[in-house]
XYZ file of C-alpha atoms in Angstrom:
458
model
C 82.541 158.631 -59.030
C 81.947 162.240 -59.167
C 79.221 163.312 -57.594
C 76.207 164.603 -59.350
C 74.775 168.506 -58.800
C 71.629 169.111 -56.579
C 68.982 171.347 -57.810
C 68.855 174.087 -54.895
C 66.695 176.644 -56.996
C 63.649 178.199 -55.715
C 61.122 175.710 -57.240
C 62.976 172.937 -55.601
C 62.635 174.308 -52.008
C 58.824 174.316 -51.821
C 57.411 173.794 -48.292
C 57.812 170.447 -47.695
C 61.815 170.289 -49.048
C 63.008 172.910 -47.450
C 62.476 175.311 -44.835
C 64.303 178.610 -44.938
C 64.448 181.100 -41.747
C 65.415 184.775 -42.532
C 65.549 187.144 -39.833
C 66.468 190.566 -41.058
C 65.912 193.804 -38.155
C 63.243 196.636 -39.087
C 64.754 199.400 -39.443
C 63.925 202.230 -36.578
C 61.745 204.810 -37.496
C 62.444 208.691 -36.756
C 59.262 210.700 -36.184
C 59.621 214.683 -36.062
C 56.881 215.973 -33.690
C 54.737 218.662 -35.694
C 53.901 219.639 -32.509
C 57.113 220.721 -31.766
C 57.899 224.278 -33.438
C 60.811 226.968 -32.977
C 59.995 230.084 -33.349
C 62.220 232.785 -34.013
C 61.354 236.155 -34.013
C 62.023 238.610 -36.990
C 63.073 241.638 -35.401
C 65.753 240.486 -33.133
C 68.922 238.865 -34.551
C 69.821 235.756 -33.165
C 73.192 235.257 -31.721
C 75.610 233.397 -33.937
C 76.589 231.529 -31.277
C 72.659 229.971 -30.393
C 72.536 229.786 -34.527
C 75.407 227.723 -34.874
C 73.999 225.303 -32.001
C 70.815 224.771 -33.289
C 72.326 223.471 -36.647
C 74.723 221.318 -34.892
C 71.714 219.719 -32.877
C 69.328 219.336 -36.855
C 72.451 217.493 -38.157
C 72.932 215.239 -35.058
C 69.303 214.439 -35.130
C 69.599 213.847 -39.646
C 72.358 212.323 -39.109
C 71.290 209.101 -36.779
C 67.890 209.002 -38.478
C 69.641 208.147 -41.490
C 72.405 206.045 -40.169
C 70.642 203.625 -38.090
C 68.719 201.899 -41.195
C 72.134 202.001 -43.270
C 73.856 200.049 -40.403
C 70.892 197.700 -39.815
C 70.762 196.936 -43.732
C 74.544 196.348 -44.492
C 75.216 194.432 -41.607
C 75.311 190.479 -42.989
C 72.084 188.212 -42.319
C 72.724 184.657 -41.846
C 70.037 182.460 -43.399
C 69.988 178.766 -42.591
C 68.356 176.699 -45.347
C 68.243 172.851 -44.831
C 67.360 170.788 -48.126
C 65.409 167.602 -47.381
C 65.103 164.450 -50.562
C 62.445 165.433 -52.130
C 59.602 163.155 -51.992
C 59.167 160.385 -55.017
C 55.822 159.185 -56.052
C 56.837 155.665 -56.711
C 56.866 152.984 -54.351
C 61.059 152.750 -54.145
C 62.395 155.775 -52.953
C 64.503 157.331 -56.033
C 67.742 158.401 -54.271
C 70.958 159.914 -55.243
C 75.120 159.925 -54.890
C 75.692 162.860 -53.036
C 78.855 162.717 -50.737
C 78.348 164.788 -47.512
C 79.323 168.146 -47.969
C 78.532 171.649 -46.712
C 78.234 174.773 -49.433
C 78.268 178.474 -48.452
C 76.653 180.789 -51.225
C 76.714 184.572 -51.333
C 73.861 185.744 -52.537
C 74.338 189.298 -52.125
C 76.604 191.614 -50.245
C 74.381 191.568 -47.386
C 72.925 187.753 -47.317
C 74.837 184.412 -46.990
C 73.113 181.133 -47.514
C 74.367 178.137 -46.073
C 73.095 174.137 -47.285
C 74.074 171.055 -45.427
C 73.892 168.849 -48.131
C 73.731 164.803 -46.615
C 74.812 161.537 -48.285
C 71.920 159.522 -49.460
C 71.061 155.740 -48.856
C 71.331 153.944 -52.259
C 73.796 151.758 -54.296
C 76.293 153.104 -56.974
C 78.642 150.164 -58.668
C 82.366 149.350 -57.379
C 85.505 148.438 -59.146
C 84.215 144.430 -61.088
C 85.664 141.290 -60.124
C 88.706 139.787 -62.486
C 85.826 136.782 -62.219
C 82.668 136.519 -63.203
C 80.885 133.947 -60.879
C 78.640 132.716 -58.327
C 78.516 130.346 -56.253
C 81.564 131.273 -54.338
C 81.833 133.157 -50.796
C 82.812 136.554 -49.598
C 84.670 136.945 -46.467
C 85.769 140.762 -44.467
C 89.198 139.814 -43.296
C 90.711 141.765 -40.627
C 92.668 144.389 -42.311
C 89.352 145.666 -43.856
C 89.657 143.890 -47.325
C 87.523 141.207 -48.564
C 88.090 137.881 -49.375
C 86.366 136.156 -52.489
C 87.000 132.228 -53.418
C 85.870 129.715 -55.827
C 82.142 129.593 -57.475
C 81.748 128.831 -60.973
C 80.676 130.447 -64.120
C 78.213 127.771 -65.686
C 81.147 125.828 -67.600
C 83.747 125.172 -64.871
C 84.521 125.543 -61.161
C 87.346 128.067 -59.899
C 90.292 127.766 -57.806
C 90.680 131.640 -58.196
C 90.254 133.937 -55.197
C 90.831 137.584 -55.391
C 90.652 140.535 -52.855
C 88.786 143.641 -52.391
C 90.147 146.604 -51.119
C 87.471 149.119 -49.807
C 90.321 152.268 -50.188
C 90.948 151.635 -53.592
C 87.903 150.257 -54.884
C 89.712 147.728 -56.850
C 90.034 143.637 -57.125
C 93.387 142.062 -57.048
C 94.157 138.372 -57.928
C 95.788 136.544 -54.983
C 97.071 133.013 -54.308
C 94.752 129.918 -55.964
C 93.563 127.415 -53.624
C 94.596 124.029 -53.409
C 91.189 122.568 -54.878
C 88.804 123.861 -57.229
C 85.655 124.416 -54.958
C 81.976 125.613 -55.264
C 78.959 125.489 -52.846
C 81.463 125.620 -50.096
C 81.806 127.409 -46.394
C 84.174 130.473 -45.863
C 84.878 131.206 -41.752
C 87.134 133.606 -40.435
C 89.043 132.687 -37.625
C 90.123 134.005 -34.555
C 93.963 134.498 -35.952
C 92.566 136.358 -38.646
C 93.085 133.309 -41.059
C 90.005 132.178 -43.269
C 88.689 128.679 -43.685
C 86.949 126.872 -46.436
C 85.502 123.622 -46.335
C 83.966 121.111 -48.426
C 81.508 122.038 -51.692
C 81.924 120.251 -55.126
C 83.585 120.681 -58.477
C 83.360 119.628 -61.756
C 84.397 115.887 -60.624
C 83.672 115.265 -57.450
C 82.080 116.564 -53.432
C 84.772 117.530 -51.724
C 86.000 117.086 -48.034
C 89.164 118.611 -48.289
C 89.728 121.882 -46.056
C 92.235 124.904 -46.204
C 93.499 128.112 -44.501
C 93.779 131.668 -46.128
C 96.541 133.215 -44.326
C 96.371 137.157 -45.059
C 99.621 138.000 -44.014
C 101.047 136.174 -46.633
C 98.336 135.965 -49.084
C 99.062 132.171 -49.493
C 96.847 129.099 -49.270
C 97.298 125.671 -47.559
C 95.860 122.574 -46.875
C 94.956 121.386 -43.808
C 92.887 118.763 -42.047
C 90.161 117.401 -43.842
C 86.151 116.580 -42.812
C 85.230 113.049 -41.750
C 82.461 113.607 -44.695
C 82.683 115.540 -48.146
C 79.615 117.843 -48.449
C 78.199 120.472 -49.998
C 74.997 123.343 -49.177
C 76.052 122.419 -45.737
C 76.771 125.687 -42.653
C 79.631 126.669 -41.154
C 79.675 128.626 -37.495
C 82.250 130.207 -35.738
C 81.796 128.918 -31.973
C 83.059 131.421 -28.855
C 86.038 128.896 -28.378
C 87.238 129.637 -31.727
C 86.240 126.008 -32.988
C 84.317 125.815 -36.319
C 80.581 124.097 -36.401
C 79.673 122.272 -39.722
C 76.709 121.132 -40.235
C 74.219 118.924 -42.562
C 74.809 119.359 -46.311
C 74.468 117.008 -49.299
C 77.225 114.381 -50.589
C 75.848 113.355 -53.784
C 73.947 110.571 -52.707
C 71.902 111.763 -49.953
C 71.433 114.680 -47.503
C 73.353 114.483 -43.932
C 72.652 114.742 -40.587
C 76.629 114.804 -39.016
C 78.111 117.513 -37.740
C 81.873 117.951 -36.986
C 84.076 120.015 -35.394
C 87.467 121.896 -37.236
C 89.413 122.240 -34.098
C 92.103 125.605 -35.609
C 95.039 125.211 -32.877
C 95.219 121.136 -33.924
C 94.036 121.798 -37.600
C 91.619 118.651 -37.079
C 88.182 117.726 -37.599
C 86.254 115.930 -34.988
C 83.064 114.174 -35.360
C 79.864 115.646 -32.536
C 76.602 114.946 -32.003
C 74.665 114.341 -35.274
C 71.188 116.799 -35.723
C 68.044 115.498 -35.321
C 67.218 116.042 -38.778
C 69.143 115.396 -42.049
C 69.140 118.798 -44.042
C 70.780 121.153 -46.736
C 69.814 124.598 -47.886
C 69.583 125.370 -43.983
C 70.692 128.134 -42.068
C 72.744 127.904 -38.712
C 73.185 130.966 -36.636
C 75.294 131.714 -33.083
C 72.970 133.104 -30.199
C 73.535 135.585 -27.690
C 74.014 132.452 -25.148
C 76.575 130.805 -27.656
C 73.790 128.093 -29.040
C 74.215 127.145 -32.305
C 70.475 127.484 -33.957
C 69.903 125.495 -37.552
C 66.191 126.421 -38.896
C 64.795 124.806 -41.806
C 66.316 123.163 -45.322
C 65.334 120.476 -46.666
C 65.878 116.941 -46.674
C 65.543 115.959 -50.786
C 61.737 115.430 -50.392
C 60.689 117.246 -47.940
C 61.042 121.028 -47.029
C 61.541 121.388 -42.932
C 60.059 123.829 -40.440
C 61.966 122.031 -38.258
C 64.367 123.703 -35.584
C 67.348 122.542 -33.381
C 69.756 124.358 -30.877
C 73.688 122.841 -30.515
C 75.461 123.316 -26.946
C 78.802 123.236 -27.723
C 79.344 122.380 -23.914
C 77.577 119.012 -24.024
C 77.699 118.433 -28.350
C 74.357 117.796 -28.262
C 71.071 118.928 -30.600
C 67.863 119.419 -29.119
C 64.797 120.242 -30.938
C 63.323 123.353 -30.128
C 60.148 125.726 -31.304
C 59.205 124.979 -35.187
C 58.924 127.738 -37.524
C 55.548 128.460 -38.568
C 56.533 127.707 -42.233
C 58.430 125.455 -43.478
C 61.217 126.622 -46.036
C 64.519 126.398 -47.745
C 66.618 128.855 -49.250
C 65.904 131.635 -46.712
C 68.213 133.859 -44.874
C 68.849 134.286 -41.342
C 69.871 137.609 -39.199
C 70.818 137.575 -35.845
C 69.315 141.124 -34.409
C 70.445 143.420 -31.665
C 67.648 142.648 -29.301
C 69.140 138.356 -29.673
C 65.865 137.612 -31.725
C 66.092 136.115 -35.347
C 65.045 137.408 -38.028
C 64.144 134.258 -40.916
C 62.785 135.568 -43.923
C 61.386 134.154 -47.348
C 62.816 130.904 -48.721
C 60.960 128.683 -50.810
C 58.654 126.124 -49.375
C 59.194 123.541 -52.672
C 55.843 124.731 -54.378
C 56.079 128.615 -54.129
C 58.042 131.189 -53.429
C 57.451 132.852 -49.876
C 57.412 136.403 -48.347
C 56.809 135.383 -45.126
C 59.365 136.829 -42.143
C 59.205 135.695 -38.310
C 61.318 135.980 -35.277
C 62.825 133.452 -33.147
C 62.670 134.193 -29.613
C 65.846 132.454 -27.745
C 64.329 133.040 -23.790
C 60.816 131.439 -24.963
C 62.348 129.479 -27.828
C 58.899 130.281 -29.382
C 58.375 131.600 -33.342
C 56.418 134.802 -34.278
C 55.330 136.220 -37.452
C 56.278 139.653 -38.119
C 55.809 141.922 -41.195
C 56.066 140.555 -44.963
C 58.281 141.199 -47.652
C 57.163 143.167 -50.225
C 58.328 140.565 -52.830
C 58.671 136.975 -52.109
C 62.184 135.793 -53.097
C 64.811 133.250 -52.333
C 68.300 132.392 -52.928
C 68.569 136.404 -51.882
C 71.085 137.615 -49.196
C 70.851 139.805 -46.098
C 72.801 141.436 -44.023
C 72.547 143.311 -40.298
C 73.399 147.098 -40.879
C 74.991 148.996 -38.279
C 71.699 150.577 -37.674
C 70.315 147.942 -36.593
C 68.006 146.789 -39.726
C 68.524 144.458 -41.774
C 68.930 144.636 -45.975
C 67.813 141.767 -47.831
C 68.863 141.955 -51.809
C 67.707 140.287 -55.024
C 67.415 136.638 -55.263
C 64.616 134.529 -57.638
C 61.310 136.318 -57.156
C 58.311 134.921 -58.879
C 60.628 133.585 -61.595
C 61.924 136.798 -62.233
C 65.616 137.809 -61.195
C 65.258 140.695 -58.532
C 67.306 143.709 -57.820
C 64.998 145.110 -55.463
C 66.243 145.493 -51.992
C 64.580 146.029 -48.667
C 64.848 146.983 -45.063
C 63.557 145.431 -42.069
C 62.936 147.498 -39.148
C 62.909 145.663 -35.722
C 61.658 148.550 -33.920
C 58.453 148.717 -36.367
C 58.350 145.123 -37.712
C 58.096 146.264 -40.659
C 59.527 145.818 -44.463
C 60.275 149.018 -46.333
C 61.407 149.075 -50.090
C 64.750 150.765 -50.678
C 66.572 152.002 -54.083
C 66.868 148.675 -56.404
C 70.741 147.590 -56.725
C 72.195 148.500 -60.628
C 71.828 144.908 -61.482
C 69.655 142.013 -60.798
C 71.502 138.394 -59.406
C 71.108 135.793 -56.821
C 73.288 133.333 -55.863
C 75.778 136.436 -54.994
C 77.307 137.595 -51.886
C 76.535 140.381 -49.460
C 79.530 141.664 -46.755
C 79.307 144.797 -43.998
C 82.582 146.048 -44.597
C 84.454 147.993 -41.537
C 82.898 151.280 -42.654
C 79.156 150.414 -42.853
C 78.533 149.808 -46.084
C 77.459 146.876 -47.825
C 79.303 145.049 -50.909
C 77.576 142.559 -53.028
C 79.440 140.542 -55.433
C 79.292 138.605 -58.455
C 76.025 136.328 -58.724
C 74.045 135.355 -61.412
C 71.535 136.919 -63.940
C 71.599 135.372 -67.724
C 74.973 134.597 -67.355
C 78.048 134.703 -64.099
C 78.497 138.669 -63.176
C 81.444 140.130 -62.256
C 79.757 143.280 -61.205
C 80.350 144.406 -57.707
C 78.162 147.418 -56.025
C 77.812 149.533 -53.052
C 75.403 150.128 -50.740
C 75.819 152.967 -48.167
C 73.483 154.904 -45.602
C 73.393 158.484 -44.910
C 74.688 159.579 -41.440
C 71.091 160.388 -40.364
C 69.899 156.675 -41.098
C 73.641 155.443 -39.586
């Protein structure tokens, strides 16, 4: 995209936008002292000689009095200006593409002007999906690229998967999986190779399993779960083994968990949760506990909360949320606190955030959204905040976005994405920014955008 002019004119750089320092040297002034007189008399001649002094001496003295200023005003005067985003009256910040860049302008002979122009936070669109559809997952593999597979487009469910690469800005078809999946868990592995488990199709639940290898761009099957599921977790434990957890199998919500064990290709059956749930989140802690918060159990939505040591492959309960909800998102922050935010509660949609703290395993509430949503996504910048983007807000489908500040506790709105969707994806790809795929609004979108954060706000 190319990137649009700035407006650097006078009426632009008002006080608050921009402040410009200009230091140009006063000239030195020459007095002659009237006091000062030479007096020559009339009758005598003087001597050439003394004549041809004195007017040496009055041309010395004209001479620097004049060339002094003439030095001080040709000599160049270096005038830093920096432009600030001017300030927008609404309540989302109105931002633009600007690409980092540096301009030098002449403005005269004798004054240069330089602008540090800096790349704005906001989205711009990205090469579209071959694919409309939602549904499906997003994955960052290791070379950079990301990996999309399945989801479904109303009619039908997809076997499709296709890749993004971030250089290029373009989707390319790769190899089809095996099954037809939807509502269904994506995990990269330690090797690099991505796993997907479970979800449904058009027929059936699944509880078939296979490997992405992105070497070869190929698919194959390999062990599958001791239960098919769908709206279940998946968690990537620190000894590489893969945590699934809850989900629904047609008849009934579950309570198993298993184990995908990658240097066997197996599945294993551990301790079952406390609580049967789908439409839960489960997150890895700092301490390598596996924490599942909320869902809901087909009747009921859960405040409930349960920690998973992997050493022992056992749940305990631990601290309930102060709300119960379902369709929320979870966002594991630098500090080792989590973040839960909105969700629906069955009834109404919620705004409500708090934080999990792992030493006191006690909840908090923190700051509110400034729209309740759910089915939205969110991700953990590399600033440390975290961006949560459109999902089902009061009925209506969002594309506003927001930050959460840890520091502050605090929501802030930020630009609105081009296009409103939930049930899409959201990845932090290797340079920082943020892609967000596909969803749905009307119909399945195959519309991919960008968001990205000036270096100040990196």
């Amino acid at each position: 995209m190319a990137d649009r002019p700035v407006d650097t004119s006078a009426d632009q750089l008002d006080s608050k936008s921009a402040i410009i320092r200009t230091s140009t040297p006063k000239p030195e002034k020459f007095d002659i002292d009237d006091s000062t007189v030479v007096t020559v008399k009339s009758r005598k001649k003087l001597n050439p000689l003394v004549i041809a002094v004195i007017a040496l001496l009055v041309i010395a003295v004209i001479a620097t009095a004049v060339a002094v200023p003439i030095v001080l005003l040709t000599r160049p005067t270096t005038t830093s200006t920096t432009v600030s985003e001017s300030t927008n009256s609404s309540t989302i910040p109105s931002t633009t593409d600007v690409t980092s860049t540096i301009a030098e302008t002449t403005i005269n002979d004798a004054t240069t002007v330089t602008t540090t122009l800096a790349e704005l936070t906001g989205w711009r669109n990205t090469g579209n999906m071959n694919t409309a559809r939602y549904h499906h997952t997003a994955s960052v593999l290791r070379n950079g690229k990301v990996l999309v597979t399945g989801g479904d487009n109303v009619s039908s469910s997809f076997s499709s998967t296709e890749l993004y690469d971030p250089s290029t800005e373009n989707w390319t078809m790769t190899d089809t999986m095996n099954d037809a999946r939807r509502d269904h868990t994506a995990s990269v592995l330690e090797d690099g190779q991505v796993l997907v488990a479970g979800g449904k199709n058009d027929s059936f639940e699944l509880d078939s399993a296979e490997l992405y290898n992105s070497s070869t761009g190929t698919w194959k099957a390999t062990g599958t779960m001791n239960d098919a599921r769908y709206w279940h977790a998946a968690s990537v434990l620190r000894n590489g083994q893969v945590l699934v957890t809850g989900g629904y199998n047609g008849n009934s919500s579950l309570d198993s968990a298993e184990l995908y064990d990658p240097s066997t290709e197996t599945w294993t059956i551990t301790g079952s949760m406390n609580y049967a749930r789908y439409y839960h989140t489960a997150s890895v802690l700092k301490n390598g506990l596996v924490l599942v918060t909320g869902g809901t159990n087909g009747t009921f939505t859960l405040n409930s909360v349960e920690l998973y040591d992997p050493a022992t492959g056992n749940w305990t309960d631990t601290g309930n949320m102060n709300i119960a909800r379902h369709w929320h998102t979870t966002s594991v922050l630098n500090n080792g606190k989590v973040l839960v935010a909105g969700g629906y509660n069955g009834s109404s949609y919620l705004n409500s955030a708090e934080l999990y703290n792992a030493s006191t395993e006690t909840w908090t509430l923190t700051g509110t959204m400034n729209s309740a949503r759910y089915n939205r996504k969110a991700s953990l910048l590399n600033n440390g905040k975290v961006l949560v983007t459109g999902g089902v807000s009061m009925e209506n489908i969002a594309n506003s976005a927001e930050l959460y500040d840890p520091s502050s506790g605090s929501w802030t709105p930020t630009e609105n994405m081009k296009g409103a969707r939930f049930w899409h994806t959201e990845s932090i790809l290797t340079n920082g920014k943020v892609l967000v795929t596909g969803g749905y609004f009307l119909n399945a979108l195959n519309s991919s955008e960008l968001y990205y954060l000036s270096p100040t706000n990196e």
